[in-house]
Short mmCIF file of C-alpha atoms (C1' of nucleotides) in Angstrom, two decimals:
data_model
loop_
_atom_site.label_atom_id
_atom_site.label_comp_id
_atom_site.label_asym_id
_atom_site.label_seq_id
_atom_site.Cartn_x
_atom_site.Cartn_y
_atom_site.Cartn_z
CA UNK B 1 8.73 -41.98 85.35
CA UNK B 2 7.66 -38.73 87.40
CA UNK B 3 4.20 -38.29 87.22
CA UNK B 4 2.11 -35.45 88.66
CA UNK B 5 1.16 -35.91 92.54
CA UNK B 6 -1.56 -34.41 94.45
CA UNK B 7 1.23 -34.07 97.21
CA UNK B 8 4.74 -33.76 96.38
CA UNK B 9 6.92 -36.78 97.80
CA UNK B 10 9.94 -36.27 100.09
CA UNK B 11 10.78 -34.27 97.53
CA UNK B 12 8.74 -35.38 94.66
CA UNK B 13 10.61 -33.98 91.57
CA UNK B 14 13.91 -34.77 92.52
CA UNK B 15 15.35 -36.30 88.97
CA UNK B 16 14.13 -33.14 87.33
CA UNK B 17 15.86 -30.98 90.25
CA UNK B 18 18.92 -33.02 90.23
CA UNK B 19 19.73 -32.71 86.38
CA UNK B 20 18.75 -28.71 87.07
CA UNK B 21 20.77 -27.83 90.02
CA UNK B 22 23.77 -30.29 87.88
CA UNK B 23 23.46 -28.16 84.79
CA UNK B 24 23.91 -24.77 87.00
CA UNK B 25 26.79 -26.52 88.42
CA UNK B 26 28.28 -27.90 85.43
CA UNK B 27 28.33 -24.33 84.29
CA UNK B 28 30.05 -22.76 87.10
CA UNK B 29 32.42 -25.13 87.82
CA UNK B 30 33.53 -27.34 84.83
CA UNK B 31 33.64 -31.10 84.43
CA UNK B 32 35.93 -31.13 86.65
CA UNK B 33 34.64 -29.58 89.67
CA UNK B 34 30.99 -30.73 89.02
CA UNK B 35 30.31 -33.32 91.59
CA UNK B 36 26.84 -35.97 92.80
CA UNK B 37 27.26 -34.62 96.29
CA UNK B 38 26.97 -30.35 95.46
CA UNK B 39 24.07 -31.69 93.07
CA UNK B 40 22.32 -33.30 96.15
CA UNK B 41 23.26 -30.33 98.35
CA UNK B 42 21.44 -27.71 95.76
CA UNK B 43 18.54 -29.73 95.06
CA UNK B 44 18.21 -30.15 99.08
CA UNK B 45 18.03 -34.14 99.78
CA UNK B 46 21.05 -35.82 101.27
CA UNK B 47 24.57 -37.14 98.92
CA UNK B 48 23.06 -40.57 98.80
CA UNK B 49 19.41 -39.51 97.32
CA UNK B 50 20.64 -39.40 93.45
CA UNK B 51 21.68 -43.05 93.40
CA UNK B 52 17.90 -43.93 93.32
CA UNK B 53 17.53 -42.00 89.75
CA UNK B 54 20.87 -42.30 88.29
CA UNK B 55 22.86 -45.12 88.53
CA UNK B 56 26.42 -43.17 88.77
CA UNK B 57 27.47 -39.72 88.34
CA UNK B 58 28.46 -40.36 84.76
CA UNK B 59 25.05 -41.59 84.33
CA UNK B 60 23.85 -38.27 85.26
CA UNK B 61 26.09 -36.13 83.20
CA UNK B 62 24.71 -38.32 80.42
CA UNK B 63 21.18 -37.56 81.21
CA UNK B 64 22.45 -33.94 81.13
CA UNK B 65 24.04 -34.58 77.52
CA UNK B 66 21.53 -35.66 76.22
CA UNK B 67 18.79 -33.35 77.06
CA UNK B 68 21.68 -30.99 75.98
CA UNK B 69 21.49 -32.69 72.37
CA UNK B 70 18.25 -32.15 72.33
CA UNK B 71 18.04 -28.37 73.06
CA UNK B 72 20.99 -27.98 70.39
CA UNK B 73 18.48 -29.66 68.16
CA UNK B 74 15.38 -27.34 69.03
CA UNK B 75 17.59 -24.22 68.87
CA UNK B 76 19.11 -25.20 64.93
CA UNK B 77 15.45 -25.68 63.67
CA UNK B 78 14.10 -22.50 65.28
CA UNK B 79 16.76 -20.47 64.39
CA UNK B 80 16.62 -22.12 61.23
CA UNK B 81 12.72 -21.93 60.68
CA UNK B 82 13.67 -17.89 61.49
CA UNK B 83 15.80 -17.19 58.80
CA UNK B 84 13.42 -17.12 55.83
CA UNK B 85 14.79 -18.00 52.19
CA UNK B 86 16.52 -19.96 50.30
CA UNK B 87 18.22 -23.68 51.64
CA UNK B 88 21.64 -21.72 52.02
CA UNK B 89 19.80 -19.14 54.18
CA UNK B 90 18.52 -21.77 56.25
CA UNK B 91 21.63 -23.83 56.47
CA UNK B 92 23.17 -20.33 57.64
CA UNK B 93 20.55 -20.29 60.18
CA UNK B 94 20.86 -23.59 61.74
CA UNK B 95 24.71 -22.15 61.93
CA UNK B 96 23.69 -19.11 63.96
CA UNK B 97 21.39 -21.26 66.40
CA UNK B 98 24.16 -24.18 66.75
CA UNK B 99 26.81 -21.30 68.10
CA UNK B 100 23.94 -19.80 70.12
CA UNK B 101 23.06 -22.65 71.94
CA UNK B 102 26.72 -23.32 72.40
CA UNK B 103 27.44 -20.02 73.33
CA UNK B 104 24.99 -19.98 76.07
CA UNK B 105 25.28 -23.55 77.44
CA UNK B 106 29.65 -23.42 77.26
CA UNK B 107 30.22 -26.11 79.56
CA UNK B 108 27.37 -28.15 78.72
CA UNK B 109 28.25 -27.76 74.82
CA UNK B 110 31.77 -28.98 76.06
CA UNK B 111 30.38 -31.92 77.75
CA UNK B 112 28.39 -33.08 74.78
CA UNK B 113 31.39 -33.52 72.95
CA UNK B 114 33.79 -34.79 75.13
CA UNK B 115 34.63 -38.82 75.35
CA UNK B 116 33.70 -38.30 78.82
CA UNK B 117 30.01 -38.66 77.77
CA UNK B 118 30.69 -41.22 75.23
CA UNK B 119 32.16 -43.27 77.98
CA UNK B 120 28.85 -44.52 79.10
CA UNK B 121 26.91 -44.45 75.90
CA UNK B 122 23.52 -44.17 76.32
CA UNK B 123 20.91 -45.21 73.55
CA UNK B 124 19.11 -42.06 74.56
CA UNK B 125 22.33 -40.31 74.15
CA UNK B 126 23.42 -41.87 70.99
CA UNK B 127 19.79 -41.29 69.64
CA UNK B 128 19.89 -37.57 70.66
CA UNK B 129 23.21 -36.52 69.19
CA UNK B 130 22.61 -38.27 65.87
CA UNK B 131 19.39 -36.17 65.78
CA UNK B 132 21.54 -33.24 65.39
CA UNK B 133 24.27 -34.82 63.27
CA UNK B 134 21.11 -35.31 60.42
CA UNK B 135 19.91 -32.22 60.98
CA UNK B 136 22.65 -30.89 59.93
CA UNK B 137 23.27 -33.08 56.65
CA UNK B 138 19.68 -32.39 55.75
CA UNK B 139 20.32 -28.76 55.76
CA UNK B 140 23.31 -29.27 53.30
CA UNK B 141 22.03 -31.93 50.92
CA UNK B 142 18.68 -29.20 50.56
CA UNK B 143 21.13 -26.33 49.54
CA UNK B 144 22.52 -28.75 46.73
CA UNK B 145 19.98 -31.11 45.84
CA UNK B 146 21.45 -32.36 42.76
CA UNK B 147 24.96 -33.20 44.29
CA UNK B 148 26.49 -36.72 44.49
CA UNK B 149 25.93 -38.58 47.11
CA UNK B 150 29.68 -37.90 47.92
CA UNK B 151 29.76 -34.54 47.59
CA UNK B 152 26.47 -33.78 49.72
CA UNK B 153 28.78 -36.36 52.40
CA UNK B 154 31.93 -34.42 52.31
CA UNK B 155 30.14 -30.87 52.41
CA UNK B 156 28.21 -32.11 55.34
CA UNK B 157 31.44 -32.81 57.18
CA UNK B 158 32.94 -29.47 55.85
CA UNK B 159 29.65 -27.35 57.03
CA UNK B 160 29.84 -29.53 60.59
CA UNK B 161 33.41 -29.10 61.15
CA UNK B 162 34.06 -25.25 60.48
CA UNK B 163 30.95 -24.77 62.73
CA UNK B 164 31.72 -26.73 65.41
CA UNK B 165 35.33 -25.66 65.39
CA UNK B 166 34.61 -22.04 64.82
CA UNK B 167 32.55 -22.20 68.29
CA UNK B 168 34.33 -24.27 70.43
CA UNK B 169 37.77 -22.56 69.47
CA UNK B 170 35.88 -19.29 70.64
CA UNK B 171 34.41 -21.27 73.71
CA UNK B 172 38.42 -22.11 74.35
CA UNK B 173 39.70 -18.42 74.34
CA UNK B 174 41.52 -19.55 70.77
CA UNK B 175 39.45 -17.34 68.70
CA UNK B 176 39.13 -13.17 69.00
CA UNK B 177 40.37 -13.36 72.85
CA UNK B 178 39.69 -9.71 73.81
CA UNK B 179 37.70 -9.07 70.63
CA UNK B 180 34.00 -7.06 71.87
CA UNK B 181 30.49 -9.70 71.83
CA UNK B 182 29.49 -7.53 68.35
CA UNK B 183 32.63 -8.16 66.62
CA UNK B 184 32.76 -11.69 67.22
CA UNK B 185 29.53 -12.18 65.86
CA UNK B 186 30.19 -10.74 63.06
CA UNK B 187 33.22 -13.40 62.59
CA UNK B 188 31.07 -15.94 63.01
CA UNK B 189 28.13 -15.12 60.28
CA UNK B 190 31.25 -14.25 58.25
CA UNK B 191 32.33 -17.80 58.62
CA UNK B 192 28.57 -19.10 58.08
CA UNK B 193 28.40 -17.29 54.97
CA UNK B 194 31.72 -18.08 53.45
CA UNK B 195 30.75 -21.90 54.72
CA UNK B 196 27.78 -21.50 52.75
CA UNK B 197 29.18 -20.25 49.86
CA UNK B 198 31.53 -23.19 49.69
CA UNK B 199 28.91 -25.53 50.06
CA UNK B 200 26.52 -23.84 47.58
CA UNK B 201 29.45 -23.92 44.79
CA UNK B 202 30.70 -27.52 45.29
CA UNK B 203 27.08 -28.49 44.26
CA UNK B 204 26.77 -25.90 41.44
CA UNK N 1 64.08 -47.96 108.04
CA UNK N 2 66.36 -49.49 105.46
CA UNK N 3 65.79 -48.16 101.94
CA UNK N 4 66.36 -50.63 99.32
CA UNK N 5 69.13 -49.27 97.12
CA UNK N 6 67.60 -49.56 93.64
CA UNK N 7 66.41 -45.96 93.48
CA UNK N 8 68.00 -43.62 95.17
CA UNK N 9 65.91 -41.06 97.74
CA UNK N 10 66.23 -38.40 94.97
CA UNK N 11 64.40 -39.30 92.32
CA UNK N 12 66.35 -36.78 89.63
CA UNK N 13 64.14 -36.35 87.38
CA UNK N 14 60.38 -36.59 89.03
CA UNK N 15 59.07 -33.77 87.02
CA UNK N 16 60.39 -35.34 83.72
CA UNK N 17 58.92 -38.98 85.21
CA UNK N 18 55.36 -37.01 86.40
CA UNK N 19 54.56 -35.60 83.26
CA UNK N 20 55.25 -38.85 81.30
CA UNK N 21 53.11 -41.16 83.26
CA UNK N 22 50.25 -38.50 83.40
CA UNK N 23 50.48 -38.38 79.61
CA UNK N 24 50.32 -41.94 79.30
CA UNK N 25 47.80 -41.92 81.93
CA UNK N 26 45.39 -39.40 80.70
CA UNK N 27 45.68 -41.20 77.42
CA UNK N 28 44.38 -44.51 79.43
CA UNK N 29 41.52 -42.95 81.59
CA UNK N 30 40.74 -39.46 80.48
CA UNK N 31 40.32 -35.81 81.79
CA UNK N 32 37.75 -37.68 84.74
CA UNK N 33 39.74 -40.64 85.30
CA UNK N 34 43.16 -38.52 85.62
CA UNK N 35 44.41 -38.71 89.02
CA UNK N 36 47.82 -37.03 90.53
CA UNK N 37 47.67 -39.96 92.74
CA UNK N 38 48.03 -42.67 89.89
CA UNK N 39 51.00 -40.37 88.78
CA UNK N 40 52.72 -40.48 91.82
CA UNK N 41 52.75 -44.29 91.68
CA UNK N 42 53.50 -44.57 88.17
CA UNK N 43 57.03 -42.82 88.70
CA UNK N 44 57.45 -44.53 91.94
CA UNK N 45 57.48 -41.83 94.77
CA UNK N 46 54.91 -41.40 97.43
CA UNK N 47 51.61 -39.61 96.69
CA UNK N 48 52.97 -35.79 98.08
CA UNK N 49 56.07 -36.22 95.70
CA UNK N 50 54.42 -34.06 93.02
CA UNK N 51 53.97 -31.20 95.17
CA UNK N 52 57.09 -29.86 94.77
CA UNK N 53 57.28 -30.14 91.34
CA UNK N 54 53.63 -29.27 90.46
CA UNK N 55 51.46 -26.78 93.18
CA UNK N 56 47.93 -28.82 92.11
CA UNK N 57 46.97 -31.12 89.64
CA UNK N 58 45.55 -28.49 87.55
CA UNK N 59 49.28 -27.22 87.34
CA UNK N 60 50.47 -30.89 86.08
CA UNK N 61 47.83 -30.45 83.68
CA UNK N 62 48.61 -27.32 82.47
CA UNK N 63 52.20 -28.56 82.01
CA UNK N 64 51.01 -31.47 79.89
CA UNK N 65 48.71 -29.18 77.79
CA UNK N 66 51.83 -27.04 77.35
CA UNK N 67 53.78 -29.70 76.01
CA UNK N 68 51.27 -30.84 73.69
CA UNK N 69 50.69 -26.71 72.04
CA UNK N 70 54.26 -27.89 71.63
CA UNK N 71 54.34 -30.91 69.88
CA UNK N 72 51.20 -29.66 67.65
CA UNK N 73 53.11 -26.94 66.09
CA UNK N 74 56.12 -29.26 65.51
CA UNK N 75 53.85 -31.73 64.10
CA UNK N 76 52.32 -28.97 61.64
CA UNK N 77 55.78 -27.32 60.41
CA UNK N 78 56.90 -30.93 60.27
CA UNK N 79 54.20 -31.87 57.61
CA UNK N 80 53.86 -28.75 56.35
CA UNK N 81 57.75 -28.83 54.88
CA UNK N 82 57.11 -32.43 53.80
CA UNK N 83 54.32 -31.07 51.62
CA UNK N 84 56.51 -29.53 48.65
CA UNK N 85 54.66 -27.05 46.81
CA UNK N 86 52.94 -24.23 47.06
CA UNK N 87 51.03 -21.68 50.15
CA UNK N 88 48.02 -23.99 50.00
CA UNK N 89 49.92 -27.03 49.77
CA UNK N 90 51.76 -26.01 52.89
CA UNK N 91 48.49 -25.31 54.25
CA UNK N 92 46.94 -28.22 53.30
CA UNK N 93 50.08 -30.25 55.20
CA UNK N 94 49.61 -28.23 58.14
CA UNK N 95 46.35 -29.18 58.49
CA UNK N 96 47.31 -33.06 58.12
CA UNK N 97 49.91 -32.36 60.94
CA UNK N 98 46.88 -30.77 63.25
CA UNK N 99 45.03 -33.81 62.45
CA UNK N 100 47.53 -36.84 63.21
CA UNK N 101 48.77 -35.38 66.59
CA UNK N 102 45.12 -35.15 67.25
CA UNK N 103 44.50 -38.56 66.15
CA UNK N 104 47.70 -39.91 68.17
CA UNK N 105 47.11 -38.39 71.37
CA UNK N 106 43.09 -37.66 71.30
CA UNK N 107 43.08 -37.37 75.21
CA UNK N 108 46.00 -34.66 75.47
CA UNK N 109 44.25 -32.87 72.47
CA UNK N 110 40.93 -32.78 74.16
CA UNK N 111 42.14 -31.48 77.34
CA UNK N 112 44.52 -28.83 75.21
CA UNK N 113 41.01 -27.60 73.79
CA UNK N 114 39.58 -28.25 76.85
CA UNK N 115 38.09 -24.77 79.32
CA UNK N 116 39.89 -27.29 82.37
CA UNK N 117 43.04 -26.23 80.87
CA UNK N 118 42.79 -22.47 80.86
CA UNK N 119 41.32 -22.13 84.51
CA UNK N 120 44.88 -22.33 85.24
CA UNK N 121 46.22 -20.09 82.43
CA UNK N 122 50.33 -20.16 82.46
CA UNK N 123 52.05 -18.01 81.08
CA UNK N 124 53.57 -20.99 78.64
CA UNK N 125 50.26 -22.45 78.35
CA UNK N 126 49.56 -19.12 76.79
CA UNK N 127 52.35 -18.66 74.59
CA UNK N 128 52.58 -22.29 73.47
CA UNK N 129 48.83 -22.15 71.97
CA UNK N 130 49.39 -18.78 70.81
CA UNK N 131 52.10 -20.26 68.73
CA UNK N 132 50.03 -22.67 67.40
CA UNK N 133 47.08 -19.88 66.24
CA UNK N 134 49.94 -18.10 64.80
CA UNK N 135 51.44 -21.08 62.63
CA UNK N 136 47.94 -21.71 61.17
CA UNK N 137 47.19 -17.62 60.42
CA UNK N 138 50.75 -17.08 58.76
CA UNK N 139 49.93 -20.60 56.66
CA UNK N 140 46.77 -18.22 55.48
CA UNK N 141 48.11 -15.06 55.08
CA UNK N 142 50.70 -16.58 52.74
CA UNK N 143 48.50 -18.47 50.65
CA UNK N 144 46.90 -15.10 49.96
CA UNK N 145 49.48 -12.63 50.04
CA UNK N 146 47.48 -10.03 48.18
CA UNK N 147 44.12 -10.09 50.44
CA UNK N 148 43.06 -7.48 52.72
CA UNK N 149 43.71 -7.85 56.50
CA UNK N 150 40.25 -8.94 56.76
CA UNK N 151 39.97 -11.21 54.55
CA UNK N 152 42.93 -12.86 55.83
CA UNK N 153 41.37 -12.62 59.32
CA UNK N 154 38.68 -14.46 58.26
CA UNK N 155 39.79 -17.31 56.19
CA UNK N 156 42.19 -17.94 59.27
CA UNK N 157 39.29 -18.18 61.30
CA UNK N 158 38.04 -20.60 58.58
CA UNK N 159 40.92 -22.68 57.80
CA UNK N 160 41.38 -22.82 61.70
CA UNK N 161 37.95 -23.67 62.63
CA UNK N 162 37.43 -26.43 60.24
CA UNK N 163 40.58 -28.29 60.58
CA UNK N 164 40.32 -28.17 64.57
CA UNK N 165 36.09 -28.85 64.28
CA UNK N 166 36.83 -32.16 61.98
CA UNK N 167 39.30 -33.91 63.81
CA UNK N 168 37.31 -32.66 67.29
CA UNK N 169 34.36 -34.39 65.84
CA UNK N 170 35.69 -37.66 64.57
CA UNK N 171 37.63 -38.14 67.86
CA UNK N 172 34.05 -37.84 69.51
CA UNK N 173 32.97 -39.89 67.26
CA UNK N 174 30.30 -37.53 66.11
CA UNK N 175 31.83 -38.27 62.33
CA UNK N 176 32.44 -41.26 60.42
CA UNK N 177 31.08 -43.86 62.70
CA UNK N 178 32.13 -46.80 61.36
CA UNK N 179 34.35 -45.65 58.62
CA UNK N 180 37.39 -47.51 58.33
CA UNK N 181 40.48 -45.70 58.99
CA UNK N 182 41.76 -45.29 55.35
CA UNK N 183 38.21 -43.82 54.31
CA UNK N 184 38.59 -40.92 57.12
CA UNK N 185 41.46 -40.23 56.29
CA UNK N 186 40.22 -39.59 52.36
CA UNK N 187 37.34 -37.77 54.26
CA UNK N 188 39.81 -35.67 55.96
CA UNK N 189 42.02 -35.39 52.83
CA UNK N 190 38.78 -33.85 51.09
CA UNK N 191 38.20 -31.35 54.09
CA UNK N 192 41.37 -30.47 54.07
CA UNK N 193 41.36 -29.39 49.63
CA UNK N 194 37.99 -27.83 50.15
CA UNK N 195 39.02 -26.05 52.75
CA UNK N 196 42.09 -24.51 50.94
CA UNK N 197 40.51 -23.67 47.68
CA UNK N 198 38.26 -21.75 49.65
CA UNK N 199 41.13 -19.58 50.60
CA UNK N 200 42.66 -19.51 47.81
CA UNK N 201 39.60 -18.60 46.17
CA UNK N 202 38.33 -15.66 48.70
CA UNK N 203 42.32 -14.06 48.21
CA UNK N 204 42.12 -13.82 44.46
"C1'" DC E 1 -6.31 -50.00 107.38
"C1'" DG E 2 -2.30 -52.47 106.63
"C1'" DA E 3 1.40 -54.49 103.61
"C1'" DG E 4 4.70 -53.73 100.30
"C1'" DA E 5 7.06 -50.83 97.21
"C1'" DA E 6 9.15 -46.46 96.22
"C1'" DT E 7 11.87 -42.80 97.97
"C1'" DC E 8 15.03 -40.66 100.93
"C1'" DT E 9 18.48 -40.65 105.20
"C1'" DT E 10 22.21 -42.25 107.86
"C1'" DG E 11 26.48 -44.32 108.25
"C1'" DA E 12 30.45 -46.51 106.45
"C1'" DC E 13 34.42 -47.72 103.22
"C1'" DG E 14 38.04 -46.75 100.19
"C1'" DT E 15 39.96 -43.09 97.42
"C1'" DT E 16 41.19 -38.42 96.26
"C1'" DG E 17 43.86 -33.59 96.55
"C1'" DG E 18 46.18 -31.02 99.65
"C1'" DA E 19 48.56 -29.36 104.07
"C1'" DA E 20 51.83 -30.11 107.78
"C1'" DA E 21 55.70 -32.05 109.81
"C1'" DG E 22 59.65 -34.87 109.64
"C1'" DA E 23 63.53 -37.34 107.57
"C1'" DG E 24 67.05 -38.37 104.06
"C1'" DG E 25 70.48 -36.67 100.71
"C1'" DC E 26 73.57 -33.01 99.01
"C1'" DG E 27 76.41 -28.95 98.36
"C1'" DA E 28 78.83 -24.77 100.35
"C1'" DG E 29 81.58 -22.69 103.58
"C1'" DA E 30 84.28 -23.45 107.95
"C1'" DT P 1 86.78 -33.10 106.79
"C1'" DC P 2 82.76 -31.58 109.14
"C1'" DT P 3 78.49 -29.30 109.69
"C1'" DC P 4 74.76 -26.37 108.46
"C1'" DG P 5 71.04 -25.37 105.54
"C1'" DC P 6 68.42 -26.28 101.46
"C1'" DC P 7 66.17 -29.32 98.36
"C1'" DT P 8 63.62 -33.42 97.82
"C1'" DC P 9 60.84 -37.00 99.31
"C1'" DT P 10 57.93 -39.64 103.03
"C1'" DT P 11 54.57 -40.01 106.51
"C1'" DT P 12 50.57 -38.62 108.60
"C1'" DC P 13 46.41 -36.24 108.70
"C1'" DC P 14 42.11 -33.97 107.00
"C1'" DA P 15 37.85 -32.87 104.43
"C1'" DA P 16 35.46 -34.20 100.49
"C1'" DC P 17 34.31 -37.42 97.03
"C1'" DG P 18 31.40 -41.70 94.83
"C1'" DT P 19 29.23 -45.66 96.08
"C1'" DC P 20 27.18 -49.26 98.89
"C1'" DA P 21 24.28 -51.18 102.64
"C1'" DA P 22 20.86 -50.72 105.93
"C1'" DG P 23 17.32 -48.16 108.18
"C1'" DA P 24 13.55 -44.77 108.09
"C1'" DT P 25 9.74 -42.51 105.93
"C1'" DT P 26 6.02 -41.90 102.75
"C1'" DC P 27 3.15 -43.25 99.07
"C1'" DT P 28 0.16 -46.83 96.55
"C1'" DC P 29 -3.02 -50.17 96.45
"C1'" DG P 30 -5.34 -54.17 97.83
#
DNA sequence: CGAGAATCTTGACGTTGGAAAGAGGCGAGA
DNA sequence: TCTCGCCTCTTTCCAACGTCAAGATTCTCG
């Protein structure tokens, strides 16, 4: 709906600044602490100014979600598109951009997957975070193309899962607690690869 | 100001009474919707009741995550003994433990896993996951007695990561959309003997 | 240029977490 | 037995919250 003005409005942008200033918050303060009125405060308008562009505070952390979906999405195929080679080279790469994009965006990953978002489902929403649930099965089925249907299905769900969990567990503190940046990465591409490898055999 | 006589002015056992109506009402409303208010009502004292028993809310939600560390790891040794067997079969029936606390009390989990939780880092918050990690390591380490430290490391960080990432997922919904219960639960079963023989696998 | 729509402000209501002060119940020592 | 002091709970108050309603301002377009 924003369109480009020859002279900015009151404050002319103020969806875009309003789902900015809330994703700085959201990462400073949590779920918890993230609140409409510090989101009007940063983005300089007054508390009431967000109800024109979002219909409740839930229906802004879902706008937030969702554009968070899609980043997670961007960041998988990049990193993906990076790592030249084979399918199980590029299913290792979507891995590596998936814990990136986590990794960088903690409270915002956490958001995504809490049922706080999925409390007020948008088709957006829904749209945006089954994008990434096919990227993800696309990159497994191409590693073992001549699987059964079953298999390629429950080596999806084992790829998904010990990625996901690897990351939020380290996210959570529950993984390598006072273990350095370096060695922690080198968990996790241990954990891509021996993912891989599992999924590479069960189709062999 | 007469006081009716059916409860006495002590309470007794408000702590006991707080933490099971927050349970039951996180369950109901969420991590969002989780007020100490509501609590206070629940167990029938006035809304600064808690304050002596918990210093914030954050601490009554620290205690509940506490509990639930708890209840996980009773829930795993539980179904791990009922698995007779072998290591990985005692892994495997940890894993279905992790899974059906998760599934019966998906609220509690999430806010277990949850950054809110360890803002307030207790010292039996700390201790009660650690127990937990440890549980699901030694299941590991003993289904491949003869590996290196290493490779123990990392198929913990495997076995742990996806266990915790499939339930996490299907609770969000983010797996098995429509499924019906008994066909997650085979989808979980296969997670759960994939995920073992590649332990068993990487320790011989 | 003026009317109407879009955007933002001001003010209000009910609710929240927390602090402060007071009151009721209970045990220990006289 | 009585009383003092501590523990527990209530009452009252405050700032901040989300949301609504109404007013003000600015843009668009006839």
């Amino acid at each position: 709906m924003a369109r480009p003005r020859t002279q900015p409005y009151h404050h002319g942008q103020l969806r875009e600044a309003l789902t900015t200033a809330g994703r700085a918050l959201l990462e400073e303060k949590g779920i918890r602490g993230f609140t409409l009125r510090e989101c009007a405060r940063r983005a300089g308008v007054s508390h009431a100014a967000p109800a024109y562009h979002f219909a409740s505070i839930d229906d802004l952390l879902a706008a937030l979600a969702t554009r968070g979906f899609d980043e997670l999405a961007a960041a998988m195929t990049a990193e993906a598109d990076r790592a030249s080679g084979d399918a199980a080279g590029r299913l290792i790469g979507q891995g590596v951009g998936y814990m990136a994009f986590a990794a960088g965006n903690p409270a915002l990953f956490q958001l995504m997957f809490s049922r706080e978002a999925n409390r007020l489902e948008t088709a957006d929403l829904a749209a945006a975070a089954e994008a990434v649930r096919r990227l993800q099965a696309a990159a497994v089925e191409a590693a073992i193309p001549h699987a059964s249907g079953e298999i390629k299905q429950r080596m999806a769900d084992f790829a998904t899962a010990s990625v996901h969990g690897f990351i939020a567990l380290l996210l959570d503190g529950q993984i390598g607690g006072k273990d350095s940046s370096r060695a922690l990465k080198t968990r996790g591409l241990a954990l891509l690869s021996a993912m891989a490898e599992t999924v590479v055999r069960a189709g062999g």
